[in-house]
Coordinates of C-alpha atoms in Angstrom, one line a residue:
M1 CA 71.1 92.1 105.3
D2 CA 74.1 94.1 106.7
F3 CA 76.4 92.5 104.1
L4 CA 74.1 93.4 101.2
L5 CA 73.7 97.0 102.4
A6 CA 77.5 97.5 102.9
A7 CA 78.2 96.0 99.5
L8 CA 75.6 98.2 97.8
R9 CA 76.9 101.3 99.5
A10 CA 80.4 100.4 98.4
T11 CA 79.4 100.2 94.8
A12 CA 77.1 103.3 94.8
E13 CA 79.9 105.5 93.4
P14 CA 80.9 105.6 89.7
T15 CA 84.7 104.9 90.2
R16 CA 84.0 101.9 92.4
L17 CA 81.5 100.5 89.9
R18 CA 84.1 101.0 87.1
L19 CA 86.7 99.2 89.3
L20 CA 84.4 96.2 89.7
A21 CA 83.7 96.1 86.0
L22 CA 87.5 96.2 85.2
C23 CA 88.4 93.5 87.8
A24 CA 85.6 91.3 86.4
E25 CA 87.7 91.0 83.3
G26 CA 90.8 89.8 85.1
D27 CA 93.4 90.6 87.8
L28 CA 94.9 94.1 87.8
T29 CA 97.4 96.0 89.9
V30 CA 96.8 99.4 91.5
S31 CA 99.2 101.0 89.1
E32 CA 97.4 99.5 86.1
L33 CA 94.0 100.6 87.5
T34 CA 95.4 104.1 88.1
A35 CA 96.6 104.2 84.4
I36 CA 93.2 103.0 83.2
L37 CA 91.1 105.3 85.3
G38 CA 93.4 108.4 85.0
Q39 CA 93.1 108.9 88.8
S40 CA 95.7 109.2 91.5
Q41 CA 97.1 106.2 93.2
P42 CA 95.9 107.2 96.7
R43 CA 92.3 107.7 95.4
V44 CA 92.3 104.4 93.5
S45 CA 93.7 102.6 96.5
R46 CA 91.0 104.0 98.8
H47 CA 88.3 102.8 96.4
L48 CA 89.9 99.4 96.2
K49 CA 90.1 99.2 100.0
L50 CA 86.4 99.9 100.4
L51 CA 85.5 97.3 97.8
C52 CA 87.7 94.7 99.5
E53 CA 86.2 95.6 102.9
A54 CA 82.7 95.2 101.5
G55 CA 83.6 91.6 100.4
L56 CA 83.4 92.3 96.6
L57 CA 87.1 92.2 95.7
D58 CA 90.1 90.1 96.7
R59 CA 93.5 91.7 97.2
F60 CA 96.5 89.4 96.7
P61 CA 100.2 90.0 96.5
E62 CA 102.3 88.4 93.9
G63 CA 106.0 89.2 94.1
Q64 CA 106.4 92.9 94.3
W65 CA 102.9 93.6 93.0
V66 CA 99.5 93.6 94.6
F67 CA 96.6 92.4 92.3
H68 CA 92.9 92.9 92.7
R69 CA 90.1 90.6 91.4
L70 CA 86.5 89.9 92.0
K71 CA 85.8 87.5 94.9
A72 CA 85.3 83.9 93.8
E73 CA 81.9 83.3 92.2
Y74 CA 80.9 80.8 95.0
E75 CA 81.4 83.5 97.7
P76 CA 78.5 85.8 98.4
G77 CA 80.5 88.9 97.5
G78 CA 81.6 87.3 94.3
A79 CA 78.1 86.4 93.2
L80 CA 76.9 89.9 94.1
A81 CA 79.8 91.6 92.3
R82 CA 79.1 89.6 89.1
A83 CA 75.4 90.4 89.3
L84 CA 76.2 94.2 89.6
V85 CA 78.7 94.1 86.8
A86 CA 76.2 92.3 84.6
R87 CA 73.9 95.3 84.9
V88 CA 76.6 97.9 83.9
P89 CA 75.7 99.1 80.4
V90 CA 78.4 97.7 78.0
D91 CA 77.8 100.6 75.6
D92 CA 78.4 103.3 78.3
S93 CA 81.1 105.6 76.9
T94 CA 83.1 105.6 80.1
I95 CA 83.0 101.8 80.3
V96 CA 84.0 101.5 76.6
L97 CA 87.0 103.7 77.2
D98 CA 88.0 101.8 80.4
R99 CA 87.9 98.5 78.5
A100 CA 90.0 100.0 75.6
R101 CA 92.6 101.3 78.1
R102 CA 92.5 97.9 80.0
R103 CA 93.4 96.1 76.7
D104 CA 96.3 98.5 76.2
V105 CA 97.5 98.0 79.8
T106 CA 97.3 94.2 79.7
E107 CA 99.0 94.1 76.3
R108 CA 101.9 96.2 77.7
R109 CA 102.1 93.7 80.7
R110 CA 102.1 90.8 78.2
A111 CA 104.8 92.4 76.1
Q112 CA 107.0 93.2 79.1
A113 CA 106.7 89.6 80.3
A114 CA 107.6 88.2 76.9
E115 CA 110.6 90.5 76.6
Y116 CA 111.8 89.5 80.1
F117 CA 111.6 85.8 79.3
R118 CA 113.2 86.4 75.8
T119 CA 116.1 88.2 77.4
H120 CA 116.6 85.8 80.3
A121 CA 115.8 82.5 78.7
G122 CA 119.4 81.3 78.7
E123 CA 119.9 81.9 82.4
W124 CA 116.4 80.9 83.6
D125 CA 117.6 78.0 85.7
Q126 CA 120.0 80.2 87.6
I127 CA 117.5 83.0 88.1
R128 CA 114.9 80.5 89.4
A129 CA 117.4 79.1 91.9
L130 CA 117.9 82.6 93.4
H131 CA 114.2 82.7 94.4
V132 CA 113.4 79.2 95.5
P133 CA 115.5 76.3 96.9
E134 CA 115.0 74.2 93.8
A135 CA 115.9 70.9 95.4
E136 CA 113.4 71.4 98.2
V137 CA 110.6 72.2 95.8
E138 CA 111.4 69.2 93.6
Q139 CA 111.5 66.9 96.6
A140 CA 108.1 68.3 97.8
L141 CA 106.5 67.7 94.4
L142 CA 107.9 64.2 94.1
A143 CA 106.7 63.4 97.6
E144 CA 103.2 64.8 96.8
V145 CA 102.9 62.5 93.8
G146 CA 104.5 59.6 95.6
G147 CA 104.9 56.4 93.6
T148 CA 101.9 57.2 91.5
A149 CA 102.4 56.9 87.7
V150 CA 101.2 59.9 85.7
E151 CA 99.4 58.9 82.6
D152 CA 99.5 62.3 80.8
L153 CA 101.6 65.2 82.0
L154 CA 100.8 68.7 80.9
D155 CA 103.3 71.4 81.9
V156 CA 101.9 74.9 81.2
G157 CA 104.5 77.6 81.2
T158 CA 107.1 74.9 81.0
G159 CA 110.1 77.2 80.7
T160 CA 113.2 75.1 80.5
G161 CA 111.2 71.9 80.8
R162 CA 112.5 70.9 84.3
M163 CA 109.1 69.5 85.4
L164 CA 109.0 67.3 82.3
E165 CA 112.5 66.1 83.2
L166 CA 111.5 65.5 86.8
F167 CA 108.2 63.6 86.1
G168 CA 109.1 62.2 82.7
P169 CA 110.2 58.8 84.1
R170 CA 106.7 58.5 85.8
S171 CA 104.7 59.6 82.8
R172 CA 103.5 57.8 79.7
R173 CA 103.4 61.1 77.8
G174 CA 104.5 64.6 78.6
I175 CA 103.7 67.9 76.9
G176 CA 105.2 71.2 77.6
V177 CA 103.7 74.5 76.5
D178 CA 105.2 78.0 76.8
L179 CA 104.5 81.4 75.2
S180 CA 108.2 82.2 74.9
P181 CA 110.0 80.3 72.0
E182 CA 113.3 81.3 73.6
M183 CA 112.4 79.4 76.8
L184 CA 111.8 76.2 74.8
T185 CA 115.1 76.3 73.0

């Protein structure tokens, strides 16, 4: 009962309900949410903190960014968050505007990522080596697979195709997919 009451209190505020609705559509950073809502970063961060403490949102760092998303569907907070979002009127003018701004923000993120990979495709192996000890990662992956043959290998976000090279000898067929044509050349 305490969990339910805390979660309902956390969502009983328009901005926090809007945040839940936005995060239901995918992961967003604080700066992206600030741009969408047109509110200050401290205010948005405070609302996000309350939603995380109530068990409705997850906060997870990725590189220099911190993303927020709904708790997993199988978790009590995730199921409740989805049930609440399902009751938000989709034709509400504020929600419609939030969704339009969200599309703009995520399109900008996609375009920035595409430009980054287009610009750095030729030096990708060197860039990757700066962040992760490549040999250690490859050895760990090979150890995880062991001597098992891989029937079909799908490498999503293949980049330079290094995983296809690494596991190719163990695979009957390998397919690499990447959004950046420059990465594939």
